[in-house]
Each structure stands twice: as structure tokens, then as C-alpha cells.
């Protein structure tokens, strides 16, 4: 006796699961003549529409003049894209990954967010990408892109990663700008042209400045290995302004974060909003083993073209005399990037 088996292929279409959780259900097969039934259990993961816009970790703001911005778009849904501030090469696309260059228009007004709005009608899903674009209220801005010739020279002899914070790579290359003669010869004229002052051994500090792509790392964990950073002159024309910068503390072995706060010191005319020459101490929320940028800011009042501001670890300061103890031991390593001064209109 031979059993007769019939095989039939069935196709089913499942709606996207946008409930916010995994769900399950059953498909029931039933033969009424023979009163036979069978079940198939279906398990469906939650579907989350996603559109990501990825730009270089070095691009934290757009200059007022505008720029061509390389971006990567990763999407699991079809989308339309619209913007008033950014010229887009296409207005719609299917799900996928795209490497593009978009043109950010010049900004003749005050600082604004340059935005792109992405929309998927099927899931009624909207994602807005925004990046700050400077305007006429910005009187000083430095993203340290002037360090690129130093990085290019460093990479020509030692290829590899030079971005500790952005790549979260604690082992990234960070050559000393004082002890590496070829880099020092490029760095010093650029530093002086920008107007920064970074004390070294000749100034009673130590030669502990290291290049990153494109920002500065300063300090070392050994004794007598401290330094500071004095900013270029910022002329606000008598107006109050907000000074901001990106700052990160270095991570020690075992994940401990260098334990210090940061203070800004005014030399010359002007005070901070607290009425003194010293800003309130800044902190970062970095946890064990974490490294990322924290944007810090303070209001500067009554400064003029001769006013200078120094960035230094708080516990190195003697606030009675203004002296800085560069001989202290302990880790106070700092990464500094994206310094911006914006007048208060």
C-alpha cells in the first residue's frame, strides 16, 4: 500500500510589525472532508523605520559661508527629503545606503540649524537631521582644521588612526608636537599664525602637546607634565559673548577617567557671568571607560581685543595669584576642539 501525498505551496503576506514589540500568531490549515487540521506558528520581530545621516566626527558645525558636506545616508525605508538650507542631489530614494555630497547654502543671518526632513508615507515616519551653521553673530570659530598639514606629515611616516575621541580608540596615534621635529617645524608657524599660546619647557611647563585629526591633546600622567592653552584674541566690540568648546578627558588603564575639572581664566579686561576672572569649573559626564566630547560654554562680559582666556585644569590654579602649577603630577589630559565665540545680540 502506498500513501498518496499532495503538496501545495501557499504564500502569505505579513504586514510590518510596528507594535513596538515582537509578536506571534498562528496559521491554521484545515481539511473539512477529512476533519484534519494543522497549525504553523509565526514569530515576527518588531520593525522600526530608520534613517541615519552620518557625517565625519570632525564636522561639528558649518561655517557661515556654507560648504560641501560629505554624508552617508543609511535607511531601511523609502523616503522623500526636503530642505531650505541644504541643496540635495535627489528629493526621494528607495531604502538603501548612499554616499553623497550635499551643498549647504551660505547663511547671511544669525546662527541657525541647517536641516533636512526625511519622510516615509507608508509608516508616517519623519526624521529631521540638523547641524549648526554659524551666522553673523559668530566672531570666532576654530575647528582646528589648520592642523591637517601636520596630520598629513605624521601619516606619511606613520600611517594609522589619529582620532582618539571620534573613533573611541584609546590606542590611536598621538605624536608629540614638540619632540617630533618634522611635525614641530610645521606646527609652530601655524600655531603662531592662529594666535594660540601653549606653554612648554621654556615657559616652566612641559612639552606635552600632541596632534589629533584635527584637534589637540594636552598633558601627560607623569609628574611635571602639565600645560595649558591660551586662546587667540577675540574682539567682541564691547558686546558680551558666549564662548564654547568641545572637551574630553582621557581614559586611564582600567577605564578610570582622568580626575579633574576644567576652568577658564581671563587675563585682562572682562569677567565671566559669575563676576570673577575664573569660570565656574566644568565637568564631563564620562563614565568608566567612556570617551566622548562634551560641549562646555560660559558668558564673557566686558572683554576687549587685549583680553586673553586660558584653559587649564582647575586644581593647577592659584586663584589668589593667578599662578599655574605646571609641576603637579597626576593625569589631567585634555582633548580640545571646536572653539566658538558668539556675541549675544
CSV table of C-alpha atoms in Angstrom, one decimal:
chain,number,residue,atom,x,y,z
A,1,UNK,CA,0.0,0.0,0.0
A,2,UNK,CA,1.3,3.4,-0.9
A,3,UNK,CA,0.2,6.6,0.8
A,4,UNK,CA,-0.8,9.5,-1.5
A,5,UNK,CA,0.8,12.8,-0.5
A,6,UNK,CA,-0.3,16.0,-2.1
A,7,UNK,CA,2.0,19.0,-1.9
A,8,UNK,CA,0.7,22.6,-2.2
A,9,UNK,CA,2.7,25.8,-1.9
A,10,UNK,CA,1.0,28.7,-0.1
A,11,UNK,CA,2.2,32.3,0.1
A,12,UNK,CA,1.2,34.7,2.8
A,13,UNK,CA,1.9,38.4,3.1
A,14,UNK,CA,2.6,39.8,6.6
A,15,UNK,CA,2.1,43.4,7.4
A,16,UNK,CA,5.0,45.2,9.0
A,17,UNK,CA,5.1,44.8,12.8
A,18,UNK,CA,5.2,48.3,14.2
A,19,UNK,CA,3.7,47.5,17.6
A,20,UNK,CA,6.9,48.1,19.4
A,21,UNK,CA,7.5,44.5,20.4
A,22,UNK,CA,7.9,41.0,19.0
A,23,UNK,CA,4.6,39.4,18.2
A,24,UNK,CA,3.5,35.9,17.2
A,25,UNK,CA,0.5,34.3,15.6
A,26,UNK,CA,-0.8,31.0,14.0
A,27,UNK,CA,-1.8,30.0,10.5
A,28,UNK,CA,-4.4,27.2,10.6
A,29,UNK,CA,-4.7,24.6,7.8
A,30,UNK,CA,-8.0,22.6,7.9
A,31,UNK,CA,-9.3,19.8,5.6
A,32,UNK,CA,-13.1,19.8,6.1
A,33,UNK,CA,-13.7,16.5,4.3
A,34,UNK,CA,-11.2,14.6,6.5
A,35,UNK,CA,-11.6,16.8,9.5
A,36,UNK,CA,-7.8,17.2,9.7
A,37,UNK,CA,-6.1,20.4,10.9
A,38,UNK,CA,-2.6,21.7,11.4
A,39,UNK,CA,-1.0,24.9,12.8
A,40,UNK,CA,2.1,26.8,11.9
A,41,UNK,CA,3.3,29.4,14.5
A,42,UNK,CA,4.8,32.6,13.1
A,43,UNK,CA,7.1,34.8,15.2
A,44,UNK,CA,7.7,38.4,13.9
A,45,UNK,CA,10.3,40.8,15.2
A,46,UNK,CA,9.3,44.4,15.7
A,47,UNK,CA,10.1,46.7,12.7
A,48,UNK,CA,11.5,50.1,13.3
A,49,UNK,CA,11.7,52.5,10.4
A,50,UNK,CA,15.2,54.0,10.5
A,51,UNK,CA,17.0,56.7,8.6
A,52,UNK,CA,20.5,57.7,9.7
A,53,UNK,CA,22.6,60.6,8.4
A,54,UNK,CA,26.3,60.1,9.1
A,55,UNK,CA,28.9,62.8,8.8
A,56,UNK,CA,32.6,62.9,9.8
A,57,UNK,CA,33.1,63.2,13.6
A,58,UNK,CA,35.3,66.2,12.7
A,59,UNK,CA,32.4,68.2,11.3
A,60,UNK,CA,30.6,69.7,14.3
A,61,UNK,CA,29.4,72.9,12.6
A,62,UNK,CA,29.0,74.5,9.2
A,63,UNK,CA,30.7,77.9,8.5
A,64,UNK,CA,28.5,80.9,7.6
A,65,UNK,CA,29.9,80.8,4.0
A,66,UNK,CA,28.5,77.3,3.5
A,67,UNK,CA,30.3,74.2,2.4
A,68,UNK,CA,30.1,70.9,0.5
A,69,UNK,CA,29.3,68.3,3.1
A,70,UNK,CA,30.1,64.6,2.5
A,71,UNK,CA,27.3,62.5,4.1
A,72,UNK,CA,26.3,58.9,4.3
A,73,UNK,CA,22.6,58.0,4.4
A,74,UNK,CA,21.5,54.6,5.7
A,75,UNK,CA,17.8,53.8,5.5
A,76,UNK,CA,15.6,50.7,5.8
A,77,UNK,CA,12.6,52.5,4.2
A,78,UNK,CA,11.9,54.5,1.1
A,79,UNK,CA,11.9,58.3,1.8
A,80,UNK,CA,11.5,61.8,0.5
A,81,UNK,CA,13.9,64.5,1.5
A,82,UNK,CA,13.4,68.3,1.7
A,83,UNK,CA,15.4,71.2,3.0
A,84,UNK,CA,15.5,75.0,2.8
A,85,UNK,CA,19.2,75.3,3.8
A,86,UNK,CA,20.8,72.4,2.0
A,87,UNK,CA,20.8,71.6,-1.7
A,88,UNK,CA,20.0,68.0,-2.1
A,89,UNK,CA,21.0,65.9,-5.2
A,90,UNK,CA,17.7,64.0,-5.1
A,91,UNK,CA,14.3,64.5,-3.5
A,92,UNK,CA,13.4,60.8,-3.0
A,93,UNK,CA,15.1,57.4,-2.8
A,94,UNK,CA,14.4,53.8,-2.0
A,95,UNK,CA,15.7,52.1,1.1
A,96,UNK,CA,19.5,51.6,1.0
A,97,UNK,CA,22.9,53.1,1.7
A,98,UNK,CA,24.0,56.2,-0.1
A,99,UNK,CA,27.3,58.2,-0.1
A,100,UNK,CA,26.6,61.7,-1.2
A,101,UNK,CA,28.0,65.3,-1.2
A,102,UNK,CA,25.4,68.0,-0.4
A,103,UNK,CA,25.8,71.7,-0.6
A,104,UNK,CA,25.0,73.8,2.5
A,105,UNK,CA,23.9,77.3,1.4
A,106,UNK,CA,25.6,80.4,2.8
A,107,UNK,CA,24.0,81.9,5.9
A,108,UNK,CA,23.7,85.7,6.0
A,109,UNK,CA,21.7,85.8,9.2
A,110,UNK,CA,22.3,84.6,12.7
A,111,UNK,CA,23.4,81.1,13.7
A,112,UNK,CA,20.9,78.5,12.6
A,113,UNK,CA,20.3,74.8,12.3
A,114,UNK,CA,20.7,73.6,8.7
A,115,UNK,CA,18.0,70.8,8.4
A,116,UNK,CA,16.9,68.0,6.2
A,117,UNK,CA,13.5,66.5,6.7
A,118,UNK,CA,13.1,62.8,5.7
A,119,UNK,CA,9.6,61.3,5.4
A,120,UNK,CA,8.2,57.8,4.7
A,121,UNK,CA,4.5,57.9,4.0
A,122,UNK,CA,3.9,54.1,4.4
A,123,UNK,CA,4.8,54.3,8.1
A,124,UNK,CA,4.1,58.0,8.6
A,125,UNK,CA,7.7,58.2,9.8
A,126,UNK,CA,9.7,61.5,9.9
A,127,UNK,CA,13.3,62.0,10.7
A,128,UNK,CA,14.9,65.5,10.9
A,129,UNK,CA,18.7,65.8,10.6
A,130,UNK,CA,20.1,69.1,11.8
A,131,UNK,CA,23.6,70.6,12.1
A,132,UNK,CA,24.5,74.0,13.4
A,133,UNK,CA,25.5,76.6,10.9
A,134,UNK,CA,27.3,79.7,12.0
A,135,UNK,CA,26.0,83.2,11.2
A,136,UNK,CA,26.9,86.9,11.6
A,137,UNK,CA,26.8,86.5,15.4
A,138,UNK,CA,29.9,84.3,15.4
A,139,UNK,CA,33.0,86.3,15.9
A,140,UNK,CA,35.5,83.5,16.3
A,141,UNK,CA,35.4,79.8,15.3
A,142,UNK,CA,38.1,77.3,15.1
A,143,UNK,CA,37.7,73.6,14.2
A,144,UNK,CA,41.4,73.1,14.2
A,145,UNK,CA,41.4,72.1,10.5
A,146,UNK,CA,44.6,74.1,10.3
A,147,UNK,CA,46.3,71.0,11.9
A,148,UNK,CA,45.6,69.0,8.7
A,149,UNK,CA,49.2,69.6,7.2
A,150,UNK,CA,50.6,68.3,10.5
A,151,UNK,CA,48.4,65.2,10.3
A,152,UNK,CA,49.3,64.6,6.7
A,153,UNK,CA,53.0,64.7,7.6
A,154,UNK,CA,52.5,62.4,10.5
A,155,UNK,CA,50.6,59.9,8.4
A,156,UNK,CA,53.3,59.9,5.7
A,157,UNK,CA,55.7,58.4,8.1
A,158,UNK,CA,53.4,56.5,10.5
A,159,UNK,CA,50.0,55.6,8.8
A,160,UNK,CA,47.1,54.8,11.0
A,161,UNK,CA,44.4,56.3,13.2
A,162,UNK,CA,44.9,59.7,14.8
A,163,UNK,CA,41.4,60.3,16.2
A,164,UNK,CA,41.2,59.1,19.8
A,165,UNK,CA,37.8,60.7,20.7
A,166,UNK,CA,35.9,60.4,17.5
A,167,UNK,CA,36.9,56.8,16.9
A,168,UNK,CA,36.9,55.9,20.6
A,169,UNK,CA,40.3,54.3,20.0
A,170,UNK,CA,42.4,54.9,23.1
A,171,UNK,CA,45.4,53.5,21.2
A,172,UNK,CA,45.2,56.0,18.4
A,173,UNK,CA,48.4,57.7,17.3
A,174,UNK,CA,49.2,60.9,19.1
A,175,UNK,CA,52.7,62.2,18.3
A,176,UNK,CA,54.3,64.8,20.5
A,177,UNK,CA,54.4,68.1,18.6
A,178,UNK,CA,57.5,69.3,20.4
A,179,UNK,CA,59.7,66.2,20.4
A,180,UNK,CA,58.9,65.2,16.8
A,181,UNK,CA,61.0,67.8,14.9
A,182,UNK,CA,59.4,67.4,11.5
A,183,UNK,CA,56.0,68.0,12.9
A,184,UNK,CA,57.1,70.8,15.2
A,185,UNK,CA,58.5,72.7,12.2
A,186,UNK,CA,55.0,72.6,10.6
A,187,UNK,CA,53.0,73.1,13.8
A,188,UNK,CA,54.7,76.1,15.4
A,189,UNK,CA,54.2,78.6,12.5
A,190,UNK,CA,50.6,77.5,12.1
A,191,UNK,CA,50.0,77.9,15.9
A,192,UNK,CA,51.6,81.3,16.0
A,193,UNK,CA,49.5,82.4,13.0
A,194,UNK,CA,46.3,81.4,14.7
A,195,UNK,CA,47.4,83.1,17.9
A,196,UNK,CA,47.4,80.3,20.4
A,197,UNK,CA,49.9,80.1,23.3
A,198,UNK,CA,50.8,76.7,24.7
A,199,UNK,CA,53.5,76.7,27.4
A,200,UNK,CA,56.3,74.3,27.1
A,201,UNK,CA,59.6,73.6,29.0
A,202,UNK,CA,60.9,77.0,28.1
A,203,UNK,CA,57.9,78.5,29.8
A,204,UNK,CA,58.1,76.5,33.0
A,205,UNK,CA,55.6,73.9,31.8
A,206,UNK,CA,56.4,70.7,29.9
A,207,UNK,CA,56.4,69.7,26.2
A,208,UNK,CA,53.2,67.7,26.4
A,209,UNK,CA,51.1,68.7,23.3
A,210,UNK,CA,50.0,66.0,20.9
A,211,UNK,CA,48.3,66.2,17.5
A,212,UNK,CA,45.0,64.6,16.6
A,213,UNK,CA,42.9,64.7,13.5
A,214,UNK,CA,42.0,67.6,13.8
A,215,UNK,CA,42.2,68.7,17.4
A,216,UNK,CA,44.7,69.0,20.3
A,217,UNK,CA,45.6,66.6,23.1
A,218,UNK,CA,47.5,68.1,26.0
A,219,UNK,CA,49.1,66.8,29.2
A,220,UNK,CA,50.6,63.6,30.5
A,221,UNK,CA,50.2,61.5,33.6
A,222,UNK,CA,53.8,61.8,34.8
A,223,UNK,CA,54.9,64.5,37.2
A,224,UNK,CA,55.8,67.9,35.9
A,225,UNK,CA,53.7,67.1,32.8
A,226,UNK,CA,51.0,69.7,32.8
A,227,UNK,CA,50.3,72.6,30.4
A,228,UNK,CA,47.5,75.0,29.4
A,229,UNK,CA,46.0,76.6,26.3
A,230,UNK,CA,45.6,80.3,25.9
A,231,UNK,CA,43.2,81.3,23.1
A,232,UNK,CA,43.7,83.9,20.4
A,233,UNK,CA,42.4,87.4,21.0
A,234,UNK,CA,38.6,87.6,20.5
A,235,UNK,CA,37.3,91.1,19.8
A,236,UNK,CA,33.6,91.3,20.5
A,237,UNK,CA,33.4,95.1,20.0
A,238,UNK,CA,32.3,95.6,23.6
A,239,UNK,CA,29.5,93.1,23.4
A,240,UNK,CA,29.0,90.1,25.7
A,241,UNK,CA,29.5,86.8,24.1
A,242,UNK,CA,29.2,83.1,24.7
A,243,UNK,CA,32.4,81.1,24.5
A,244,UNK,CA,32.1,77.4,23.9
A,245,UNK,CA,34.3,74.4,23.1
A,246,UNK,CA,34.3,70.6,22.9
A,247,UNK,CA,36.3,68.9,25.7
A,248,UNK,CA,37.1,65.3,26.6
A,249,UNK,CA,39.1,63.8,29.4
A,250,UNK,CA,41.5,60.9,28.7
A,251,UNK,CA,40.9,57.3,30.0
A,252,UNK,CA,43.5,55.6,32.1
A,253,UNK,CA,44.2,51.9,32.3
A,254,UNK,CA,41.3,50.0,33.8
A,255,UNK,CA,38.9,52.6,32.4
A,256,UNK,CA,39.3,55.3,35.1
A,257,UNK,CA,38.8,58.8,33.7
A,258,UNK,CA,41.4,61.4,34.5
A,259,UNK,CA,40.0,63.1,37.6
A,260,UNK,CA,39.9,66.8,37.2
A,261,UNK,CA,37.7,69.7,36.3
A,262,UNK,CA,38.4,72.5,33.8
A,263,UNK,CA,38.5,76.2,34.4
A,264,UNK,CA,38.8,79.2,32.0
A,265,UNK,CA,40.9,82.2,33.2
A,266,UNK,CA,40.5,85.7,31.9
A,267,UNK,CA,43.7,87.8,31.7
A,268,UNK,CA,43.0,91.4,31.1
A,269,UNK,CA,39.7,93.2,31.0
A,270,UNK,CA,36.4,91.4,31.4
A,271,UNK,CA,34.8,88.8,33.7
A,272,UNK,CA,32.6,85.8,33.4
A,273,UNK,CA,28.9,85.9,34.2
A,274,UNK,CA,29.8,84.9,37.8
A,275,UNK,CA,31.5,88.3,38.2
A,276,UNK,CA,35.1,86.9,38.5
A,277,UNK,CA,38.1,86.2,36.3
A,278,UNK,CA,37.5,82.5,36.7
A,279,UNK,CA,34.7,80.5,35.1
A,280,UNK,CA,32.8,78.0,37.2
A,281,UNK,CA,34.5,74.6,37.0
A,282,UNK,CA,33.4,72.5,34.1
A,283,UNK,CA,32.8,68.7,34.3
A,284,UNK,CA,32.2,66.0,31.8
A,285,UNK,CA,29.7,63.1,32.3
A,286,UNK,CA,32.2,60.5,31.1
A,287,UNK,CA,31.7,57.2,33.0
A,288,UNK,CA,34.1,54.3,33.4
A,289,UNK,CA,35.9,53.6,30.2
A,290,UNK,CA,34.0,56.2,28.2
A,291,UNK,CA,35.4,58.8,25.9
A,292,UNK,CA,33.3,61.3,24.1
A,293,UNK,CA,33.0,65.1,23.5
A,294,UNK,CA,31.2,67.4,25.9
A,295,UNK,CA,30.3,70.9,24.8
A,296,UNK,CA,31.0,73.4,27.5
A,297,UNK,CA,30.2,77.2,27.5
A,298,UNK,CA,30.2,80.4,29.5
A,299,UNK,CA,29.3,84.0,29.1
A,300,UNK,CA,32.2,86.5,28.8
A,301,UNK,CA,31.4,90.1,29.8
A,302,UNK,CA,33.3,93.3,29.3
A,303,UNK,CA,36.2,91.8,27.3
A,304,UNK,CA,38.2,93.7,24.7
A,305,UNK,CA,40.7,92.9,22.0
A,306,UNK,CA,43.5,92.6,24.5
A,307,UNK,CA,41.7,90.1,26.7
A,308,UNK,CA,43.0,86.6,26.6
A,309,UNK,CA,41.4,83.4,28.0
A,310,UNK,CA,43.4,80.4,29.3
A,311,UNK,CA,42.1,76.9,29.5
A,312,UNK,CA,43.6,74.9,32.4
A,313,UNK,CA,42.8,72.1,34.9
A,314,UNK,CA,41.2,73.7,38.0
A,315,UNK,CA,43.4,72.3,40.7
A,316,UNK,CA,46.5,73.7,39.0
A,317,UNK,CA,45.3,77.2,39.6
A,318,UNK,CA,46.1,79.5,42.5
A,319,UNK,CA,43.1,81.9,42.2
A,320,UNK,CA,44.7,84.4,44.6
A,321,UNK,CA,47.8,85.0,42.5
A,322,UNK,CA,46.7,83.6,39.1
A,323,UNK,CA,49.7,81.3,39.1
A,324,UNK,CA,49.5,77.8,37.4
A,325,UNK,CA,51.4,74.8,38.9
A,326,UNK,CA,52.7,73.0,35.9
A,327,UNK,CA,54.9,70.8,38.1
A,328,UNK,CA,52.0,68.8,39.6
A,329,UNK,CA,51.7,65.1,39.0
A,330,UNK,CA,48.6,63.1,38.0
A,331,UNK,CA,46.5,62.7,34.9
A,332,UNK,CA,44.9,65.9,33.7
A,333,UNK,CA,45.0,65.0,30.0
A,334,UNK,CA,42.6,67.1,27.9
A,335,UNK,CA,41.3,67.0,24.3
A,336,UNK,CA,40.1,70.4,22.9
A,337,UNK,CA,38.2,71.1,19.7
A,338,UNK,CA,35.7,73.4,18.1
A,339,UNK,CA,36.1,76.7,19.9
A,340,UNK,CA,33.4,79.2,19.1
A,341,UNK,CA,32.6,82.7,20.3
A,342,UNK,CA,29.1,84.0,19.6
A,343,UNK,CA,28.0,87.5,20.5
A,344,UNK,CA,24.8,87.9,22.5
A,345,UNK,CA,22.5,90.1,20.3
